[in-house]
Structures are given as C-alpha cells and as structure tokens.
PDB file of C-alpha atoms in Angstrom:
ATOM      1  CA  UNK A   1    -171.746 -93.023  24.075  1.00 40.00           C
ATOM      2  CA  UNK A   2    -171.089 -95.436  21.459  1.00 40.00           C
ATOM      3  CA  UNK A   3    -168.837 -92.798  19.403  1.00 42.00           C
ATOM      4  CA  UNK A   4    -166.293 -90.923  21.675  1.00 40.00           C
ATOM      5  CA  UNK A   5    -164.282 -88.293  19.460  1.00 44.00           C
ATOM      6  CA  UNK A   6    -160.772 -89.197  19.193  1.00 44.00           C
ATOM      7  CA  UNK A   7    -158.072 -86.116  19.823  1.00 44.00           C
ATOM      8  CA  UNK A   8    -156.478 -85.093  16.125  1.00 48.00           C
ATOM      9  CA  UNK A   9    -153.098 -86.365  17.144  1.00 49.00           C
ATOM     10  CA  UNK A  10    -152.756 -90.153  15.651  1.00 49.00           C
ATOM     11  CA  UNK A  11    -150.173 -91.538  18.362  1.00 53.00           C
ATOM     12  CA  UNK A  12    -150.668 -94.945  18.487  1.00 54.00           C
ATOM     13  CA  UNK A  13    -149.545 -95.250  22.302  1.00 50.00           C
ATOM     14  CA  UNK A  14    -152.064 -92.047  22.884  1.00 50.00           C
ATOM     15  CA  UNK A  15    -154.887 -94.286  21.471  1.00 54.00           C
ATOM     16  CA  UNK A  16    -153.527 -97.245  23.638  1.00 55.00           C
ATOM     17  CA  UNK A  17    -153.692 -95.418  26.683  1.00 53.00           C
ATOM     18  CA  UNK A  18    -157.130 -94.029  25.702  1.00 53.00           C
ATOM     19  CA  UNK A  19    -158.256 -97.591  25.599  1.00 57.00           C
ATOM     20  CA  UNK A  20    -156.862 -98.806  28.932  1.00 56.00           C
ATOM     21  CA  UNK A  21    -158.362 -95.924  30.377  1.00 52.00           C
ATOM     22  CA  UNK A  22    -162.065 -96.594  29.237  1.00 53.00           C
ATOM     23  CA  UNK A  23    -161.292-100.173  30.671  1.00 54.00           C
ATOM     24  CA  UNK A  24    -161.284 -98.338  33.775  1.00 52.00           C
ATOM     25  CA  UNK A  25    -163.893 -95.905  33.061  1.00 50.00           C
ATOM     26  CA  UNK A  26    -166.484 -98.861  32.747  1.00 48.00           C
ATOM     27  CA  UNK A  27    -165.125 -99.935  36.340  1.00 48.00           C
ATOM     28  CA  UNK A  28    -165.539 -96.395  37.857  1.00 49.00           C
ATOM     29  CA  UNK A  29    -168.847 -95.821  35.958  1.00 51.00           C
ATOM     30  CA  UNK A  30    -170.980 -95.999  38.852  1.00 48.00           C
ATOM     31  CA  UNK A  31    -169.229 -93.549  40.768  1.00 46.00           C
ATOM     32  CA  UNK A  32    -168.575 -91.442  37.880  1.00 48.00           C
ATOM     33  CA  UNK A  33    -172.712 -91.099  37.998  1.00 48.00           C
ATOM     34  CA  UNK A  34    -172.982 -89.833  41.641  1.00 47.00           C
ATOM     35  CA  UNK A  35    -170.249 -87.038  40.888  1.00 43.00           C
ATOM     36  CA  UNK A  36    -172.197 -85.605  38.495  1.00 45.00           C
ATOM     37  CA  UNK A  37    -174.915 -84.910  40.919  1.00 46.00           C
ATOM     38  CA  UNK A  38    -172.698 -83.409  43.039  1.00 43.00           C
ATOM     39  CA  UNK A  39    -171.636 -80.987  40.813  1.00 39.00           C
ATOM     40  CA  UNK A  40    -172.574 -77.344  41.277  1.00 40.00           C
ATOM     41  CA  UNK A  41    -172.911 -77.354  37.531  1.00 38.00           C
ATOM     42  CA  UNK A  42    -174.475 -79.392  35.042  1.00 36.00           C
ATOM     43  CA  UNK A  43    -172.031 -81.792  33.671  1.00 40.00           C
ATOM     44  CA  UNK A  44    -172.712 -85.321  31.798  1.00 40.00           C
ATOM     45  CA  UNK A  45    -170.709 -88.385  32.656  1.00 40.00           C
ATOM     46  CA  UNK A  46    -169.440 -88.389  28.813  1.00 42.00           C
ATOM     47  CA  UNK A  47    -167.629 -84.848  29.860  1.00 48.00           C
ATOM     48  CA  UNK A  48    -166.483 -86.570  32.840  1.00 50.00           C
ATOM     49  CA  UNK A  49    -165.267 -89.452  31.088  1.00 46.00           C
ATOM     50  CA  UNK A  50    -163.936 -87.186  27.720  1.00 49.00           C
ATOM     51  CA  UNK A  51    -162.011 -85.001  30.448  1.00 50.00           C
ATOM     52  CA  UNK A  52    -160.126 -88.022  31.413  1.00 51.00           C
ATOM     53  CA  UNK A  53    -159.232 -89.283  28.688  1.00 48.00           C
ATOM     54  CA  UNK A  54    -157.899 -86.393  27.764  1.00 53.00           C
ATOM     55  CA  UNK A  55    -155.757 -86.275  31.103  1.00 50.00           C
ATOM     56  CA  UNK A  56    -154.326 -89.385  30.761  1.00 50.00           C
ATOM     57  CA  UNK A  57    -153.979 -89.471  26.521  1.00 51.00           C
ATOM     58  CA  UNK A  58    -151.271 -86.383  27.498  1.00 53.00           C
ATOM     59  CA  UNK A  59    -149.320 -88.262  30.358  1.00 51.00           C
ATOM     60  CA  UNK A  60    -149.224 -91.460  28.566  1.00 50.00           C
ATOM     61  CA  UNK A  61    -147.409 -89.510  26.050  1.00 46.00           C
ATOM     62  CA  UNK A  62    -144.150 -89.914  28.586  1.00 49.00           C
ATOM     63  CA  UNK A  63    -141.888 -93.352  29.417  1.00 45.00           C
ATOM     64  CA  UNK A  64    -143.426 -93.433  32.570  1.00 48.00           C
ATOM     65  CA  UNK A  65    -147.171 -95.105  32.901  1.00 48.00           C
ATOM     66  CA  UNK A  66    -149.843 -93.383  35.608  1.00 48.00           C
ATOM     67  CA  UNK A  67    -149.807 -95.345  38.575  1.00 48.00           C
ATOM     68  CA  UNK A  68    -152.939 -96.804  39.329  1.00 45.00           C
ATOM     69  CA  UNK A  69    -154.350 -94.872  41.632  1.00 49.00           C
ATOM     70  CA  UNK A  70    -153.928 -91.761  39.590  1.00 48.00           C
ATOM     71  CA  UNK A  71    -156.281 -93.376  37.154  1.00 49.00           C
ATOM     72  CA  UNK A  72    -158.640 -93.377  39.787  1.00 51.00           C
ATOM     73  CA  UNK A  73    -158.582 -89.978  40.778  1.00 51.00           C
ATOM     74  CA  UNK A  74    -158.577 -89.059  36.697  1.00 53.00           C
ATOM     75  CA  UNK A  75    -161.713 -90.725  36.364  1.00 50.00           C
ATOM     76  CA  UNK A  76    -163.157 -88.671  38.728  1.00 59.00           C
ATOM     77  CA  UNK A  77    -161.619 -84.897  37.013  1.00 63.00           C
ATOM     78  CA  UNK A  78    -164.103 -83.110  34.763  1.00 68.00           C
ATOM     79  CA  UNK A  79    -164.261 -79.919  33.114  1.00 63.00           C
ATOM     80  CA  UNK A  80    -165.864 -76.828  34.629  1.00 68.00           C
ATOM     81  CA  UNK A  81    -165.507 -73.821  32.867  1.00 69.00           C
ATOM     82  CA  UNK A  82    -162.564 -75.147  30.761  1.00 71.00           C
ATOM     83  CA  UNK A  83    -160.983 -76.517  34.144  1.00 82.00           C
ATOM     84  CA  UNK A  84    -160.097 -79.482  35.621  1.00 88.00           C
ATOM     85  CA  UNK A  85    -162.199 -80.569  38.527  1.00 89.00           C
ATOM     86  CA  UNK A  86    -161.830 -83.951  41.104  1.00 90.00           C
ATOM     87  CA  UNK A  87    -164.669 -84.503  43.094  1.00 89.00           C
ATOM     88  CA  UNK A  88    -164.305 -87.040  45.468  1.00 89.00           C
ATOM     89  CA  UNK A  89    -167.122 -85.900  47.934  1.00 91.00           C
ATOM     90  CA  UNK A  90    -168.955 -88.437  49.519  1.00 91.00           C
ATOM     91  CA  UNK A  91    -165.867 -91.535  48.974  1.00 89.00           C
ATOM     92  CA  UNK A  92    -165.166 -92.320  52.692  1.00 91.00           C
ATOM     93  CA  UNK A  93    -161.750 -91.009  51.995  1.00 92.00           C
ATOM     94  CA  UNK A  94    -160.011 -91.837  55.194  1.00 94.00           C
ATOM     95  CA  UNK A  95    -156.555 -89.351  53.961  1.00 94.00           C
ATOM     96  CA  UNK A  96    -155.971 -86.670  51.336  1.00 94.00           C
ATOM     97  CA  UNK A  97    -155.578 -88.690  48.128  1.00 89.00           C
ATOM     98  CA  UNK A  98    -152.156 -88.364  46.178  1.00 84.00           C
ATOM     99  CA  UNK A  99    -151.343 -88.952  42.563  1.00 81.00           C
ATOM    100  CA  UNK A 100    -153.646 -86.022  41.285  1.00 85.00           C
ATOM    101  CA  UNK A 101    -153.791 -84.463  38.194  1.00 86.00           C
ATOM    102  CA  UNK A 102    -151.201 -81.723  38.570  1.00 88.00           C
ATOM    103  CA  UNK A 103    -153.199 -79.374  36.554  1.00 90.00           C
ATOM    104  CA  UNK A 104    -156.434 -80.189  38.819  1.00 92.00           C
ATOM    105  CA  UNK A 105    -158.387 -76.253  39.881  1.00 95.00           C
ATOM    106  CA  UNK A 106    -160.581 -77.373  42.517  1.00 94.00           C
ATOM    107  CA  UNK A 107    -160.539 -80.253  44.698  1.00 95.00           C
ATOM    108  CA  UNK A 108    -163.810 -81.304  46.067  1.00 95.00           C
ATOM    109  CA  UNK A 109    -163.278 -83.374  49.649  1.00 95.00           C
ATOM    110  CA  UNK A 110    -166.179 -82.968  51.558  1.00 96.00           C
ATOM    111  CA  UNK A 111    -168.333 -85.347  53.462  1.00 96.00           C
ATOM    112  CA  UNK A 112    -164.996 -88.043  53.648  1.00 96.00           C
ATOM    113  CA  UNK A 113    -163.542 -89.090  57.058  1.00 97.00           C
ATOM    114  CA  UNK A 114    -160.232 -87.252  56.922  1.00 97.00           C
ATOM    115  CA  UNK A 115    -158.792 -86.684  59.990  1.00 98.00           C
ATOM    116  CA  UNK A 116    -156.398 -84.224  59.823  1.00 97.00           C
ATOM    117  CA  UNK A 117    -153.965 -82.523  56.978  1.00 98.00           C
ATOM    118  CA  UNK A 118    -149.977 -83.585  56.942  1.00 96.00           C
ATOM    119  CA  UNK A 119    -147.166 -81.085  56.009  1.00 95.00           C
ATOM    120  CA  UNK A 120    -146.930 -80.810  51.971  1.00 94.00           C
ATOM    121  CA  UNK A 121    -150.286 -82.323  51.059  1.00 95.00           C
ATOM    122  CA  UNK A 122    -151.134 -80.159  47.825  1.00 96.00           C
ATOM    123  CA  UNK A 123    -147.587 -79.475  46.818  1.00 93.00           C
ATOM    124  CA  UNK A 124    -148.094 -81.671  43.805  1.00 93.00           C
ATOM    125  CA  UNK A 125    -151.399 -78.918  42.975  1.00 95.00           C
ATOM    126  CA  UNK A 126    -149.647 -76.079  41.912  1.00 94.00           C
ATOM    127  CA  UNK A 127    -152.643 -74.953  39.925  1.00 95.00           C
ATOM    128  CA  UNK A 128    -155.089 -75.548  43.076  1.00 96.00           C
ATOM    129  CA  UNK A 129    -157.392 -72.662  43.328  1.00 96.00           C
ATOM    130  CA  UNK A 130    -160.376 -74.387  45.138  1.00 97.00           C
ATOM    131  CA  UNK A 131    -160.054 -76.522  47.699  1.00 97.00           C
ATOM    132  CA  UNK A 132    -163.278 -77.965  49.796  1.00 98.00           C
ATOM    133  CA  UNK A 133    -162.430 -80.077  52.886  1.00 98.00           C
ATOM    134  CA  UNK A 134    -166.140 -79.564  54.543  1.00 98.00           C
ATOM    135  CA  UNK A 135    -167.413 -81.801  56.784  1.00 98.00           C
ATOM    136  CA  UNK A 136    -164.705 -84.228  57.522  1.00 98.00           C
ATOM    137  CA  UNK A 137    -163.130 -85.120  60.947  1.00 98.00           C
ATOM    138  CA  UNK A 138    -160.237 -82.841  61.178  1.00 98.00           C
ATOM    139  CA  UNK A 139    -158.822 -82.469  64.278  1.00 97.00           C
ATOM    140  CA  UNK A 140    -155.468 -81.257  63.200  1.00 96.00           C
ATOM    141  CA  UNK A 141    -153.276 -79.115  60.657  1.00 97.00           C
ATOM    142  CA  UNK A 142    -150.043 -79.322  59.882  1.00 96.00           C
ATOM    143  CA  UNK A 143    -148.096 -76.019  60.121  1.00 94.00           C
ATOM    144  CA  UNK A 144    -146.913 -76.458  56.638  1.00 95.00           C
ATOM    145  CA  UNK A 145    -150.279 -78.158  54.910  1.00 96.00           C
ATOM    146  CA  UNK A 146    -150.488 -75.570  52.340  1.00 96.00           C
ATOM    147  CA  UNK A 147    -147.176 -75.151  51.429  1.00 94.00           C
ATOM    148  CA  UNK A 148    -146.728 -75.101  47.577  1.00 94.00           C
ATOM    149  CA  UNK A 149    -150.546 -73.450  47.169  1.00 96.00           C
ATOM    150  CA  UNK A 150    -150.251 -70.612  49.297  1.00 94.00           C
ATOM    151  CA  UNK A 151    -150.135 -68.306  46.036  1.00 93.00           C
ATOM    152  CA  UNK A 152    -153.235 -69.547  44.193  1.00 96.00           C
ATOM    153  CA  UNK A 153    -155.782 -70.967  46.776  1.00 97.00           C
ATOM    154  CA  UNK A 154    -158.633 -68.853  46.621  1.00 96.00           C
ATOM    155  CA  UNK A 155    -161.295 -70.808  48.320  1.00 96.00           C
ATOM    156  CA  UNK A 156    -160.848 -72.986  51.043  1.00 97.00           C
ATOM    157  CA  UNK A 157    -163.473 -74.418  53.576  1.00 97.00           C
ATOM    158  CA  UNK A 158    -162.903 -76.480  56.460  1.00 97.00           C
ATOM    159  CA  UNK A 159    -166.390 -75.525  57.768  1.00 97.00           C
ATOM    160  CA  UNK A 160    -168.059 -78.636  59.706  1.00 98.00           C
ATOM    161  CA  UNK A 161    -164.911 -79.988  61.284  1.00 98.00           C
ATOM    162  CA  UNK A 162    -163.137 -80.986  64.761  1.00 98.00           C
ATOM    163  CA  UNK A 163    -160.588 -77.825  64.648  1.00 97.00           C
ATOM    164  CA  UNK A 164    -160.040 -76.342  68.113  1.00 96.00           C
ATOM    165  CA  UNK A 165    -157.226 -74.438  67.015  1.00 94.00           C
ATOM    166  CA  UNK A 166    -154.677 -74.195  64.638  1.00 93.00           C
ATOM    167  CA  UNK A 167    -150.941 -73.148  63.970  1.00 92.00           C
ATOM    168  CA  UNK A 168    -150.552 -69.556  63.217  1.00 90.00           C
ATOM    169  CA  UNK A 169    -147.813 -70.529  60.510  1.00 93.00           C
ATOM    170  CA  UNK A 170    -150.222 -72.993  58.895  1.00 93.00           C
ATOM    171  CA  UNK A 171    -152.153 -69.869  57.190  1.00 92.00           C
ATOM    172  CA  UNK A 172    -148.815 -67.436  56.889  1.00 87.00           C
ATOM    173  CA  UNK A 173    -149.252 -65.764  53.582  1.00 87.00           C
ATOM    174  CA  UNK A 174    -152.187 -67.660  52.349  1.00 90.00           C
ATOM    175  CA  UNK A 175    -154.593 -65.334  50.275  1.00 90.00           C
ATOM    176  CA  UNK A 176    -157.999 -67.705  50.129  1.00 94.00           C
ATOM    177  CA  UNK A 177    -161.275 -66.527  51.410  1.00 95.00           C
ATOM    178  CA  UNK A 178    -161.686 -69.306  53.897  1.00 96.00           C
ATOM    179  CA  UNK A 179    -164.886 -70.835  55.456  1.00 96.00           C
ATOM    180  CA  UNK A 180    -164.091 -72.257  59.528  1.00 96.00           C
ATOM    181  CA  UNK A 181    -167.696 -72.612  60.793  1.00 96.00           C
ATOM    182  CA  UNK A 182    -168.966 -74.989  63.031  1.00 96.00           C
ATOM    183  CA  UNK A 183    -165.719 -76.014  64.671  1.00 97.00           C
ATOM    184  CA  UNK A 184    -164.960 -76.639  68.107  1.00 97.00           C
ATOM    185  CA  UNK A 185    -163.084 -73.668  68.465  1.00 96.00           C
ATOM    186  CA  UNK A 186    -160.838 -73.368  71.758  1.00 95.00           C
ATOM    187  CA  UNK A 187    -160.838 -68.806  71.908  1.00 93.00           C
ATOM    188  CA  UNK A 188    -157.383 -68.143  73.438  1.00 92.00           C
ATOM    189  CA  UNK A 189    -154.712 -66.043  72.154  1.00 92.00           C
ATOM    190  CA  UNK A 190    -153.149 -67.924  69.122  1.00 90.00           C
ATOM    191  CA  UNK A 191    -156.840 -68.420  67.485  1.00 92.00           C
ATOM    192  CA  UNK A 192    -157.090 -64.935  68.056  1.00 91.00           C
ATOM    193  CA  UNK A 193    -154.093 -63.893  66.478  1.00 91.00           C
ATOM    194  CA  UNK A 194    -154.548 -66.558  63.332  1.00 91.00           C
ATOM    195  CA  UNK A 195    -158.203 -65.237  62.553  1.00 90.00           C
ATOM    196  CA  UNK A 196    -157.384 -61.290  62.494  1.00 86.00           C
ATOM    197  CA  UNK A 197    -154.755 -62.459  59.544  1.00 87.00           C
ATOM    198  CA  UNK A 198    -157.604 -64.182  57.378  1.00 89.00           C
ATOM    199  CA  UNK A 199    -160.431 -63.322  55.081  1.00 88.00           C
ATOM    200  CA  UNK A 200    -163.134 -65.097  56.642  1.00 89.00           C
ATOM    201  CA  UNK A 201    -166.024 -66.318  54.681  1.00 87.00           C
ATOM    202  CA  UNK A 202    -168.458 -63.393  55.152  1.00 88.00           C
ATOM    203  CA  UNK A 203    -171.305 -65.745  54.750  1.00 88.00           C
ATOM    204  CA  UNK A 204    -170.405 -67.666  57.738  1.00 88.00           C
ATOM    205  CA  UNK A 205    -168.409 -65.901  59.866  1.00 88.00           C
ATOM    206  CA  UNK A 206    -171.002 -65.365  62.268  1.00 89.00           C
ATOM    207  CA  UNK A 207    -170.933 -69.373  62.651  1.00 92.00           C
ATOM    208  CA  UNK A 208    -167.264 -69.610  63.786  1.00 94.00           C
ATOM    209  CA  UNK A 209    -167.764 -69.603  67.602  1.00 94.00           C
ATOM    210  CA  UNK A 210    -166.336 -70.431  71.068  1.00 94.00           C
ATOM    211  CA  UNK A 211    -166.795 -73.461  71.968  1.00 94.00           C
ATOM    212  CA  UNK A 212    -164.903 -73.339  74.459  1.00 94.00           C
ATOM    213  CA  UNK A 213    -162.523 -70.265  75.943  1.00 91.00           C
ATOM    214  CA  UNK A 214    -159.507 -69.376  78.470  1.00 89.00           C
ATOM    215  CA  UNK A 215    -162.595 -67.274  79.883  1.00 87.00           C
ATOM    216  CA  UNK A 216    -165.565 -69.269  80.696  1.00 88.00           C
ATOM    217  CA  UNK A 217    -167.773 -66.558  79.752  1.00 90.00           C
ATOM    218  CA  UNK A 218    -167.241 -66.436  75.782  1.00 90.00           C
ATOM    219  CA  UNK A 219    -168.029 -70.136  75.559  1.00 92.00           C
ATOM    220  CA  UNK A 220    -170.585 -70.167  72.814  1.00 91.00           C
ATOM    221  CA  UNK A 221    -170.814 -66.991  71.882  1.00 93.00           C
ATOM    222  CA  UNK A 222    -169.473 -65.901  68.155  1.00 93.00           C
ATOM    223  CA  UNK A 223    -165.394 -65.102  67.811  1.00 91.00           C
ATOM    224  CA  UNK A 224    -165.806 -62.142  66.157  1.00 88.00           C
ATOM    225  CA  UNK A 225    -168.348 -60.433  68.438  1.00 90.00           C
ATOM    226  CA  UNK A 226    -166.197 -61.498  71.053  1.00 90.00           C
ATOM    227  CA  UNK A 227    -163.260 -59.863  69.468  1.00 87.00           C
ATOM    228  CA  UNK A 228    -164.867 -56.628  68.268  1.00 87.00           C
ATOM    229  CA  UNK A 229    -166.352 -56.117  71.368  1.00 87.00           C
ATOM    230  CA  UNK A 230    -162.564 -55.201  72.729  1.00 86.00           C
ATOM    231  CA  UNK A 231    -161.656 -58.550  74.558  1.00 88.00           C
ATOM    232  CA  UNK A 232    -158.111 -59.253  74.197  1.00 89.00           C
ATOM    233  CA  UNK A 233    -157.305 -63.143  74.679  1.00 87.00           C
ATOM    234  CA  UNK A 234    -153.911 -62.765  74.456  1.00 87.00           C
ATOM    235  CA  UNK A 235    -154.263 -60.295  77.419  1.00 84.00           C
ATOM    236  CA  UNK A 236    -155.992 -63.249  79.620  1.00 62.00           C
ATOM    237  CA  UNK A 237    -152.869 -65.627  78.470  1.00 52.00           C
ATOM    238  CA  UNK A 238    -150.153 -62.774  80.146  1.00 50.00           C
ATOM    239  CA  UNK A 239    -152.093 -62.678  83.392  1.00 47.00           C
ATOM    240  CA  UNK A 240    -152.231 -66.771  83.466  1.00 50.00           C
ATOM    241  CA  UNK A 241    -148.326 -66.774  82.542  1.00 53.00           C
ATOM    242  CA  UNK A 242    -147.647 -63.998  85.168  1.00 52.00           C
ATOM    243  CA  UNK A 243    -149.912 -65.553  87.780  1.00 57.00           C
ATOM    244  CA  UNK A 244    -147.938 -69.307  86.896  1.00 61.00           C
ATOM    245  CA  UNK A 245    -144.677 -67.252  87.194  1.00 64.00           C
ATOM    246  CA  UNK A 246    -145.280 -65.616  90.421  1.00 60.00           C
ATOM    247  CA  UNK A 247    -146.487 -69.012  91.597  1.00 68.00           C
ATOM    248  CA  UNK A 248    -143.178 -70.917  90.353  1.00 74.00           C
ATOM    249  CA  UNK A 249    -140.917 -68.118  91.856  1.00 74.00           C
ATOM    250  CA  UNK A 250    -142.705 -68.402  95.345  1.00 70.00           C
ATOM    251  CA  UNK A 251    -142.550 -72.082  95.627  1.00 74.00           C
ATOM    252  CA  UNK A 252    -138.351 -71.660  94.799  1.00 76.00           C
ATOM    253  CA  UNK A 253    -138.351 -69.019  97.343  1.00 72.00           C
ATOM    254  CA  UNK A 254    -139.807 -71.060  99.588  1.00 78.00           C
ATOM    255  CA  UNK A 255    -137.741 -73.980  99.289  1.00 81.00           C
ATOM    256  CA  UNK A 256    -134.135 -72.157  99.468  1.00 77.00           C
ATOM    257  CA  UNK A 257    -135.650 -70.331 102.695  1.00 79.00           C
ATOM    258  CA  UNK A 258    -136.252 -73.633 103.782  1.00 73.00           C
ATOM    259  CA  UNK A 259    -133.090 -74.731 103.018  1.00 72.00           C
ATOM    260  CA  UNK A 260    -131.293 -72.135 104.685  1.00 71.00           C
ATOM    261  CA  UNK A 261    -133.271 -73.012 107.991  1.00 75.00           C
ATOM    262  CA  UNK A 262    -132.572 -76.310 107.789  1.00 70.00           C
ATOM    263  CA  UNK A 263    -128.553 -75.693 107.194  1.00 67.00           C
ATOM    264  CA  UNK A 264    -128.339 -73.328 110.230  1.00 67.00           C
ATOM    265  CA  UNK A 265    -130.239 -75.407 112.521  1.00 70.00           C
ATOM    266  CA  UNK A 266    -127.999 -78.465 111.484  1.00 67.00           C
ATOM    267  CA  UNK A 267    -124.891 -76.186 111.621  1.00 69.00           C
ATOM    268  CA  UNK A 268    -126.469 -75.263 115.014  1.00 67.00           C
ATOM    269  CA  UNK A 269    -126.315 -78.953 115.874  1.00 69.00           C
ATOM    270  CA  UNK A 270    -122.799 -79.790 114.834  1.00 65.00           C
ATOM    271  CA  UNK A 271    -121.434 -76.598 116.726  1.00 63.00           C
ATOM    272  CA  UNK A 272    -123.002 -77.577 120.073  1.00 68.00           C
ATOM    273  CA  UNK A 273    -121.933 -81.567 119.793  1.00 67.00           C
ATOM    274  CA  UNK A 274    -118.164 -79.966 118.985  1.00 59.00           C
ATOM    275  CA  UNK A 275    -118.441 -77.841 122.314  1.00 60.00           C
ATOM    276  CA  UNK A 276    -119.414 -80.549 124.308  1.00 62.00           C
ATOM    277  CA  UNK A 277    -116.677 -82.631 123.073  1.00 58.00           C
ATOM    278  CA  UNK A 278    -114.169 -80.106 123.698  1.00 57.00           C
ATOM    279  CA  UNK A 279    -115.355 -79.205 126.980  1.00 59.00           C
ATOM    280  CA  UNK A 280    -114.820 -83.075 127.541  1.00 64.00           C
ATOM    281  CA  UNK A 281    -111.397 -82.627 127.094  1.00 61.00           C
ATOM    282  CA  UNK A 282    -108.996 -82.024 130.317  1.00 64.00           C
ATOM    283  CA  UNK A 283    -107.817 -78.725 130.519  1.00 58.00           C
ATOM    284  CA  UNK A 284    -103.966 -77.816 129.776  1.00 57.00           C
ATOM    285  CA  UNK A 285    -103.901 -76.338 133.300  1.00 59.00           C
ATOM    286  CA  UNK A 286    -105.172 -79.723 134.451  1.00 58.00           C
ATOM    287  CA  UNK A 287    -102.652 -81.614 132.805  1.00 53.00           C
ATOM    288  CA  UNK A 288     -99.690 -79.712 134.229  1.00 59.00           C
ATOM    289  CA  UNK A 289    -100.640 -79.812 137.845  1.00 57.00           C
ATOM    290  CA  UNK A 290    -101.014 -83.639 137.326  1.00 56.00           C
ATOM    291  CA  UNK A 291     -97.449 -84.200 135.693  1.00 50.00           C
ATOM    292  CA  UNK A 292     -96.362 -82.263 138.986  1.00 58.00           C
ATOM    293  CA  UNK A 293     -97.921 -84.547 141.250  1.00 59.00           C
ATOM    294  CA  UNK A 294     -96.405 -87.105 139.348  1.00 51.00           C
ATOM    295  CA  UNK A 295     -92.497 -85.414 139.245  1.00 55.00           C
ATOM    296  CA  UNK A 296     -92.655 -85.299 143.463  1.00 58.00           C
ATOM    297  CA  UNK A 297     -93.729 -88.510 143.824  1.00 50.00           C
ATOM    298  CA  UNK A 298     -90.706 -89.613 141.720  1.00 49.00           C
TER     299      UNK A 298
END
C-alpha cells in the first residue's frame, strides 16, 4: 500500500482532504482489519480504505468540512458490488450512529448494545437498502424509526433482540423482507395484526415465537402456527375489554344503588326528627282555650 491511485481530478483541496483522511485511516487501521472479516464478501482493507477516500475526496469538495465522527464511520464504508457498505458489527455501539455517508446501501449493526431505535434514525439514508440490527438489546421502536427508508429497505433483521411487541405504524408501508426471530414476543392482538402486514423472513419465521401470550397456552409455541391454526388474539382482547367493561359498569351500578339507599334512609331520618319536632309544638286548639282561660280571669 505504498502507492494509492489518486482520482483524475487535480483539486488541490481534494488531495488535502485525501491526506487528512489517511491520517485517520492509520488511526482506524486496526479496526478497519476486523471489518474485513466480517464481510460476507472478500474485500481487502486497501478497498476499504480506497472507498473512503473516495467518500470523503467528494464531500471535501464543499465549504463545509466532515465532522469528525463522519470520518469515522467513512473509514469503516467499503465497496460491495459497486456499493457503499458501513460495517460497524461488533463496535459496542451503545446508539444508532449519525453522520453516515448519505449514499451508504447497507448498514451492518449487529452484535452492538443498542437498545432501542428513536423516531427518524435513517432519514439521513435515503439510499438504505440493507439494514442489519441483529443481536443487539432492543427493547423498543419508535413508531416512526423508519421514516425516510420506508421505500427502499429491502432487508431488515432485528432477529436476536428484546422486542415484545411493536407499534403497528412503525412498519406502515415498509416493503423489506424482515427477519424477527428469537424475540421475546408478547402474542396479543397488535403483534398479531403487525405480523399479517409483513414479509417475514421465510428462513426464520418458524423462530419468531410466543414467549409469552394473553392466553397462557400459546406461550412458546411458534406465532405463525398459532395464527394459522385459526386463533384470533384480537378476539381474546374483546372478551378481556368486555369482561373489564361489564366489571366497571357493575361497580358504578353498585355505588349509585348505594347511594340512593343511603339518601332515602337519611331523608328517612330528617322526616321523622321534623315530625317529632312538630308534634312538640302546642296545638292551635290548645292555644285558644288557654288565651280563654286567660280573658275570664281578666
């Protein structure tokens, strides 16, 4: 790698950013190594390193110089296929990096600690076709996480996660074959609903199981045997709504019955206490006899 072939255009400030870049390269060497391993094709780390270059020779073309981080990132992109790839498996990634190449095809995150996927997070990918988030520790997705990619995702796995459901609107209109085994999966009737929207993974479908379920019963077995055997989760969620609603409506009745029992008997109360205290009272046929007496004395 003594000789690394220059790009025909003879901007100076593309051949200045070229050599800050391979300041960083020699930095990021090491991990640069360990990519290529990863890679489900053979690639060298002068591709890797060429590919970046390349990347960041076209941006520092504009006014505005790559923040820092997106060097990082760039030193990880490589060509597959004519393509730009960033694999960051294996970087104990604790979030979804930012400040990728925008014209990046397949983003390799597996085997990170990410813990769950924000609103917007590949917006910046508009090119994004592959997208690997396998065996993380996501326990959550934001309803609009793949807003921005929804028309060019193709491949998406979030096998080997902590998912126990998900929003239905999170997958609205997404088109990817997508890959959800070994999750935690809670079986009730929104998981229900989201998975008869998606092309499953037909290699591991059989892997996406109950974990757990609104019926005891289908705890462990596969979702889609479940499901194509007839059982209707959503039908399970109406009776436990109408049984909840017939409970609620009982205990009201119960309490305005109580109520009314309670207002009669006290009613009850102040209507005898007011007859005693009139009966108290001297009668008007008392009262005349008395002035009477009184007028014959005088």
């Amino acid at each position: 790698m003594n000789h690394l072939p220059a790009r025909s255009n003879g901007n100076r400030k593309r051949s200045k950013g070229a050599e800050e870049l391979q300041q960083v390269y020699w930095t990021l060497s090491g991990y640069l190594q360990q990519a290529t391993e990863l890679y489900p094709a053979p690639l060298s780390v002068s591709s890797c390193f060429q590919t970046a270059l390349n990347i960041y020779s076209d941006m520092s073309l504009s006014s505005t110089q790559p923040p820092v981080t997106m060097l990082f990132w760039i030193a990880h992109a490589c060509y597959r296929n004519g393509l730009v790839v960033v694999q960051c498996s294996s970087r104990n990634l604790e979030t979804i990096p930012s400040d990728l190449p925008q014209d990046t095809v397949a983003l390799l995150l597996s085997s990170n600690h990410i813990t769950k996927i924000p609103g917007q997070a590949f917006k910046h990918l508009p090119r994004l076709q592959e997208l690997d988030l396998s065996r993380n520790a996501i326990d959550s997705v934001d309803g609009n996480a793949f807003q921005g990619i929804l028309d060019t995702l193709r491949m998406l796995n979030l096998s080997h996660n902590r998912l126990r459901g998900v929003p239905k609107e999170a997958f609205a209109r997404l088109h990817a074959k997508i890959g959800l085994a070994n999750n935690p999966w809670h079986c009730e009737c929104t998981l229900q609903e989201v998975l008869r929207e998606l092309e499953l993974d037909p290699e591991t479908v059989s892997e996406v199981s109950c974990h757990t379920a609104v019926q005891d019963e289908y705890a462990g077995k596969p979702v889609i045997q479940v499901l194509d055997s007839g059982i209707n989760f959503c039908n399970f969620h109406h009776k436990t709504t109408d049984v909840a609603m017939f409970v609620t409506m009982f205990g009201w009745f119960t309490m305005v019955i109580a109520y009314v029992i309670y207002y009669v008997r006290h009613n009850q109360e102040d209507a005898r206490r007011h007859l005693e205290y009139l009966k108290s009272l001297p009668s008007s046929s008392q009262i005349s006899k008395d002035l009477d007496t009184i007028s014959t004395v005088l």
